[in-house]
XYZ file of C-alpha atoms in Angstrom:
351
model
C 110.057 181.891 183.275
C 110.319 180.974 186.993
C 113.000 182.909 188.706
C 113.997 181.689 192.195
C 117.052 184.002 194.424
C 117.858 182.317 197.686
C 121.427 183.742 199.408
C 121.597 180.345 201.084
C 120.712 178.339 198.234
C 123.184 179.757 196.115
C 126.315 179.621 199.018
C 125.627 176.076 199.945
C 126.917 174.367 197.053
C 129.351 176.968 196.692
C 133.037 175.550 195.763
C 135.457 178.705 196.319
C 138.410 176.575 195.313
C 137.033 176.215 191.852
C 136.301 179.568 191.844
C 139.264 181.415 192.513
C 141.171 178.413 190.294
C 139.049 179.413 187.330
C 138.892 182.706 187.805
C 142.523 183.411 187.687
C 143.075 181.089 184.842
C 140.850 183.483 183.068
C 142.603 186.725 183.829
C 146.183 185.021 183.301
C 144.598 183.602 179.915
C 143.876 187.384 178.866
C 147.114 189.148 180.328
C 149.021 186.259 178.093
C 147.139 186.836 175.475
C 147.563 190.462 174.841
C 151.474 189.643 175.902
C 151.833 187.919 173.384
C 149.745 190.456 171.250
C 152.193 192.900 172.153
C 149.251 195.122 173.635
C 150.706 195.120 177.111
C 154.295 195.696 177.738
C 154.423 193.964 181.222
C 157.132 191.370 182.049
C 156.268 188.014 182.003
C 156.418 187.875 185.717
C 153.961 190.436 186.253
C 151.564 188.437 183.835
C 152.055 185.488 185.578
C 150.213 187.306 188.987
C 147.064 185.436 188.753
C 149.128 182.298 188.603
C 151.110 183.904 191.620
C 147.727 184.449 193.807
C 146.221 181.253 193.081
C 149.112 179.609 194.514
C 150.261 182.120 197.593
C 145.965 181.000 198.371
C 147.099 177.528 198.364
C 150.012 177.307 200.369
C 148.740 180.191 202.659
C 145.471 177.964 203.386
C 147.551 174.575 203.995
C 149.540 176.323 206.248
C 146.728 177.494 208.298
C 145.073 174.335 208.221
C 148.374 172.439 209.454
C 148.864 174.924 212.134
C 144.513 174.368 213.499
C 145.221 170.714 213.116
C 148.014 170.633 214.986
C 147.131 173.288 217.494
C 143.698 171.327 218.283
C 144.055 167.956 218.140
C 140.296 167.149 219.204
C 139.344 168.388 215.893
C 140.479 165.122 214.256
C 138.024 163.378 215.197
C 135.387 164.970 213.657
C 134.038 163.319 210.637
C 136.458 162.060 207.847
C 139.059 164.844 209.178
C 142.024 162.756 208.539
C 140.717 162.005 204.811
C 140.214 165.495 204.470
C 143.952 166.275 205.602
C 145.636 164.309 203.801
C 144.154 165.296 200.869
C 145.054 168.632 201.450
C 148.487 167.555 201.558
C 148.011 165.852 198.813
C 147.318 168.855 196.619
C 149.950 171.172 198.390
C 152.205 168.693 197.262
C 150.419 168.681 193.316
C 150.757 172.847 193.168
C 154.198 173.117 194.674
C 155.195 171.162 191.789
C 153.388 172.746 189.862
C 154.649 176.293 190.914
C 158.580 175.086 189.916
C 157.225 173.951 186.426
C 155.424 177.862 186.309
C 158.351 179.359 187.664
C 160.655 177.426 184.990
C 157.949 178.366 182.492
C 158.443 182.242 183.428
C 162.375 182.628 183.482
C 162.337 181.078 180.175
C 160.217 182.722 178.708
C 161.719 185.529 179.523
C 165.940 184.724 179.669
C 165.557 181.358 177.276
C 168.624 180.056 179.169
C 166.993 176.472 179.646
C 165.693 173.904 177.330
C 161.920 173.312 176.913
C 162.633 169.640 177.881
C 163.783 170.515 181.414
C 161.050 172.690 181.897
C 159.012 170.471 181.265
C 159.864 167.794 183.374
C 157.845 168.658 186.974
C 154.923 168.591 184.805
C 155.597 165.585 183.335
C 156.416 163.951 186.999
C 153.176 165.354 188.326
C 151.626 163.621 185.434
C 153.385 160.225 186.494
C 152.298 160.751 190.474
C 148.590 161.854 189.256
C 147.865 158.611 188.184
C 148.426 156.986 191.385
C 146.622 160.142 193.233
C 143.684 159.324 191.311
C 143.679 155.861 192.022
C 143.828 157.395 195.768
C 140.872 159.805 195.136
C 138.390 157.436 193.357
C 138.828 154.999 196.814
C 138.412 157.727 198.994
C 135.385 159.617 197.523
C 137.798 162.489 196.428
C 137.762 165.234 193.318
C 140.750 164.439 191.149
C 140.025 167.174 187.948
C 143.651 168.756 188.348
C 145.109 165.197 188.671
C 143.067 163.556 186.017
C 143.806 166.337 183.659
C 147.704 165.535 184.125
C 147.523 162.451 183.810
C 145.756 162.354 180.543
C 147.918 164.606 178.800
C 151.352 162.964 179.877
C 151.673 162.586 175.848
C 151.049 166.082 174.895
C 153.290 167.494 177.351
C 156.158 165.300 175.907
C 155.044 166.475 172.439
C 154.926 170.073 173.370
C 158.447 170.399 174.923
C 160.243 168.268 171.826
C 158.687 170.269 169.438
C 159.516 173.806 171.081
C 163.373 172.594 171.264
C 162.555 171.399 167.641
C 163.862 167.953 168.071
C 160.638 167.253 166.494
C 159.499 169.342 162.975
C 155.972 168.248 162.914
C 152.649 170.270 162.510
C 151.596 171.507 165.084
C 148.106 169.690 164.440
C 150.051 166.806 164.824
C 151.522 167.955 167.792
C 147.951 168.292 169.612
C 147.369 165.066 168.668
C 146.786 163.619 172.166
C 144.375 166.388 172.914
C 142.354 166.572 169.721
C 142.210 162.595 170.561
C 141.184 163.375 174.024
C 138.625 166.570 173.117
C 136.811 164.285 170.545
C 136.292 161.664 173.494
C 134.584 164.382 175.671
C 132.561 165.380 173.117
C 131.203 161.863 171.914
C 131.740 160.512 175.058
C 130.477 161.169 178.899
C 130.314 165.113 178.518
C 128.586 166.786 175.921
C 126.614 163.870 173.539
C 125.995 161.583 176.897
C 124.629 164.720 178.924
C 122.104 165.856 175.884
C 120.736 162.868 174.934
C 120.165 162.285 178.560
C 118.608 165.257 179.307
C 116.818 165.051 175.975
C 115.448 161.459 177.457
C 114.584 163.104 180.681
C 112.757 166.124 179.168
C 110.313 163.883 177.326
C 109.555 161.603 180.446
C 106.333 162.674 182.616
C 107.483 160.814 185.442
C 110.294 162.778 186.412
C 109.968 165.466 188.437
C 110.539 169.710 187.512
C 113.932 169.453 189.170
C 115.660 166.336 187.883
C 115.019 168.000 184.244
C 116.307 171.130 185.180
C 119.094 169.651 186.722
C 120.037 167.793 183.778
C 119.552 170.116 181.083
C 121.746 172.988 182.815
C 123.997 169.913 182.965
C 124.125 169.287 179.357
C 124.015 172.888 178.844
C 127.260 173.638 181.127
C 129.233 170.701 179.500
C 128.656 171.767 176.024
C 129.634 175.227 176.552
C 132.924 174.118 178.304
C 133.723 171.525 175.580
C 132.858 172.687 172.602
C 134.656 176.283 172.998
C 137.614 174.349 173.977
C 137.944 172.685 171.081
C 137.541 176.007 169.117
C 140.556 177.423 170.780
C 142.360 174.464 169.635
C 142.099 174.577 165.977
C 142.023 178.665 166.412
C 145.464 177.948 168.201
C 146.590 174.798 165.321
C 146.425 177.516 162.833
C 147.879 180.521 164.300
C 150.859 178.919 165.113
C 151.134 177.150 161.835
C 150.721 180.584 160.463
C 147.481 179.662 158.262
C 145.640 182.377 159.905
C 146.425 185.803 161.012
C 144.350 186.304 163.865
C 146.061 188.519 167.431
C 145.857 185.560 170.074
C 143.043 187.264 171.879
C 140.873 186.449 169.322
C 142.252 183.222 169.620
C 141.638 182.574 173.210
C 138.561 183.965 173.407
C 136.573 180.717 173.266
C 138.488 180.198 176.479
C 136.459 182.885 178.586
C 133.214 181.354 177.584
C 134.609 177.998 178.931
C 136.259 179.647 182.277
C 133.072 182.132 182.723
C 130.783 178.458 182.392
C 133.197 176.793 184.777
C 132.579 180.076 187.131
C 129.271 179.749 186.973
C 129.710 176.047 187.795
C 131.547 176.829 190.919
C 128.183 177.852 192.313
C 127.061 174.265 192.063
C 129.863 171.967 192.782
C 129.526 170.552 196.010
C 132.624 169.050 197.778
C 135.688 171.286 198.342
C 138.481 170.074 201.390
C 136.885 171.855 204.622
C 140.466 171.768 205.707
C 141.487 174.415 203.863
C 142.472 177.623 206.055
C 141.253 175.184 209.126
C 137.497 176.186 208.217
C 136.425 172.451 208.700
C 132.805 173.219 207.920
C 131.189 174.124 204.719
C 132.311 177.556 203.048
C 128.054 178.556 203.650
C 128.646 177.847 207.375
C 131.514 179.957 207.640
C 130.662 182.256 205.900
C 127.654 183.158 207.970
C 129.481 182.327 211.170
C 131.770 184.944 210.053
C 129.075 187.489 209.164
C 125.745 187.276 211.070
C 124.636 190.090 208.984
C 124.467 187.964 206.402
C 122.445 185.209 208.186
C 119.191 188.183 207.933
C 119.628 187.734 204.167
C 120.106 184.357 203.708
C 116.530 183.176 204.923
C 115.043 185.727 202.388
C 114.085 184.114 198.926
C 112.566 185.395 196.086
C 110.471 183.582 193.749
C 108.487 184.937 190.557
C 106.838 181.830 190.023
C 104.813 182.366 193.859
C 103.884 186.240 192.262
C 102.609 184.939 189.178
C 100.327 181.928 191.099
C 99.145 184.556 193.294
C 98.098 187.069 190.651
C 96.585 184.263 188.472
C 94.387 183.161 191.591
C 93.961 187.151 191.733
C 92.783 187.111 188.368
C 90.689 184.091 188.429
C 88.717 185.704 191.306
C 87.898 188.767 189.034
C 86.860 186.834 186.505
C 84.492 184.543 188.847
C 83.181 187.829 190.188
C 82.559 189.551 186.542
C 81.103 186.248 185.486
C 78.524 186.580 188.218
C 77.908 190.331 187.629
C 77.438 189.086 183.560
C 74.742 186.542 184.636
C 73.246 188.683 187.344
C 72.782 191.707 184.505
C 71.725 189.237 182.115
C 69.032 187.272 184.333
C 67.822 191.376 184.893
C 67.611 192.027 181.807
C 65.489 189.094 181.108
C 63.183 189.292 183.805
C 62.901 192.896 182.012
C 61.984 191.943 178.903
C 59.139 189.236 179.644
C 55.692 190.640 178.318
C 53.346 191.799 180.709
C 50.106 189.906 181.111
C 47.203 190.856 182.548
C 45.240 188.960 185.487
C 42.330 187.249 183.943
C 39.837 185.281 186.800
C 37.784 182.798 184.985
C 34.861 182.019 187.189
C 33.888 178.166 187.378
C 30.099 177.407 188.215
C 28.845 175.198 190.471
């Protein structure tokens, strides 16, 4: 197995915004869990922390990026800086909203003074705006996942506050309706089939090269294991709450963490990311060596198992060469050894 460590390698397609999005969703995912399992006796405010940080990052980086765009104005022309800052705007914008339908989300869940329906409703306007923010993104080269995921699941979020004020009585298999429709498209669609068969095609091609197949098949392998537990948690989830199976929900959401740990891993290989966030404008590897040289010592040291292994093979093909040659020189010894010994007989010839 080749094993490869570069420092540099594995910060320069480094997406922290991805990161510290996925990693929170996995600690609020367990801390609701084992809420709702009764484990934990926090309030619902103190579960929602992770939810808390990943926003107080967002607004804390726009603000520093407004204040270095504003404060050096010679900075906007570098590059595709406007693009870049308006689409940090753009998502400041997406995750205030967002933070008023969390906050609604919270003091229900913990005073049930409002009605799921009014909760509800800055998701389902963020759902309405994504789909022209999309639109926006696609034109301008842009990631869109938050805004693409909102704007698929307009439906379900309808479904999901009627049926917690119980103005609907349905299933709630038929409540997930939208996203059962929309998991089953992901995984016979673009995600999970697409990606193996693709990387099944690429595996048995000679002409492509060690890293396109590698590339694809940790593809394939990524999308599966985001997909597929997802859909798990869903009919885990369909069950539990139609009280056909009486699992604690932390057995329930654990197909979630192998989903948020693959899209953690992921992080490490998404390019992109708005360089505008926290006024950075460069790429988070830049930075992050520009903020510690130290680090700059161990990022031009890699480590490779594959360059060991050649160089003991050649190692070991030498020793065989030379024990080859000491075989054949003991052998052509032995044989001069072994000839019979004649004597010299002069046979005269006369004249």
């Amino acid at each position: 197995m080749c094993l490869e460590m570069n420092l540099q390698t594995l910060f320069q397609d480094f997406n922290p915004s991805k990161f510290v999005v996925h990693t929170c969703l996995l600690i609020f995912t367990a801390l609701l869990a084992l809420k709702l399992d009764n484990t934990i006796s926090w309030s619902y405010w103190a579960v929602f922390t992770p939810i808390w940080i990943w926003k107080f990052l967002v607004v804390l980086g726009a603000t520093v990026g407004t204040y270095v765009w504003w404060q050096y104005p010679h900075f906007r022309l570098e590059g595709e800086a406007y693009i870049h800052y308006k689409a940090m705007l753009i998502s400041l914008a997406i995750h205030l909203i967002l933070l008023m339908f969390e906050l609604l989300v919270c003091d229900q869940l913990t005073t049930n003074r409002h009605v799921w329906i009014l909760v509800f409703i800055p998701l389902i306007f963020i759902s309405i705006v994504s789909i022209a923010i999309c639109i926006w993104c696609v034109k301008h080269d842009r990631s869109y996942e938050l805004e693409l995921f909102c704007a698929v699941n307009i439906l379900q979020f309808i479904f999901l506050a009627l049926r917690l004020d119980h103005f609907i009585n349905w299933s709630w298999e038929v409540v997930f309706v939208p996203m059962w429709i929309l998991m089953c498209l992901s995984l016979v669609g673009e995600w999970v089939l697409y990606s193996i068969m693709f990387a099944g095609i690429l595996l048995r091609t000679p002409e492509v090269n060690v890293q396109q197949r590698r590339t694809s098949f940790n593809s394939a392998l990524a999308y599966t294991f985001t997909v597929i537990p997802i859909l798990v948690f869903q009919v885990l989830l369909t069950n539990k709450l139609d009280e056909w199976l009486s699992l604690s929900y932390i057995v329930v959401v654990s197909p979630l963490f192998v989903t948020f740990a693959t899209l953690i891993i992921m992080s490490f290989s998404s390019k992109g990311g708005n360089k505008w966030w926290f006024g950075i404008r460069k790429d988070f590897c830049q930075f992050l060596l520009s903020v510690f040289p130290l680090l700059q010592e161990y990022a031009n040291i890699a480590y490779n198992n594959n360059v060991n292994r050649q160089t003991n093979e050649q190692t070991s093909e030498y020793r065989d060469d030379d024990s080859i040659k000491d075989k054949k020189h003991k052998n052509h010894k032995k044989n001069e050894a072994l000839k019979p010994i004649v004597p010299i007989t002069s046979i005269d010839v006369p004249d």
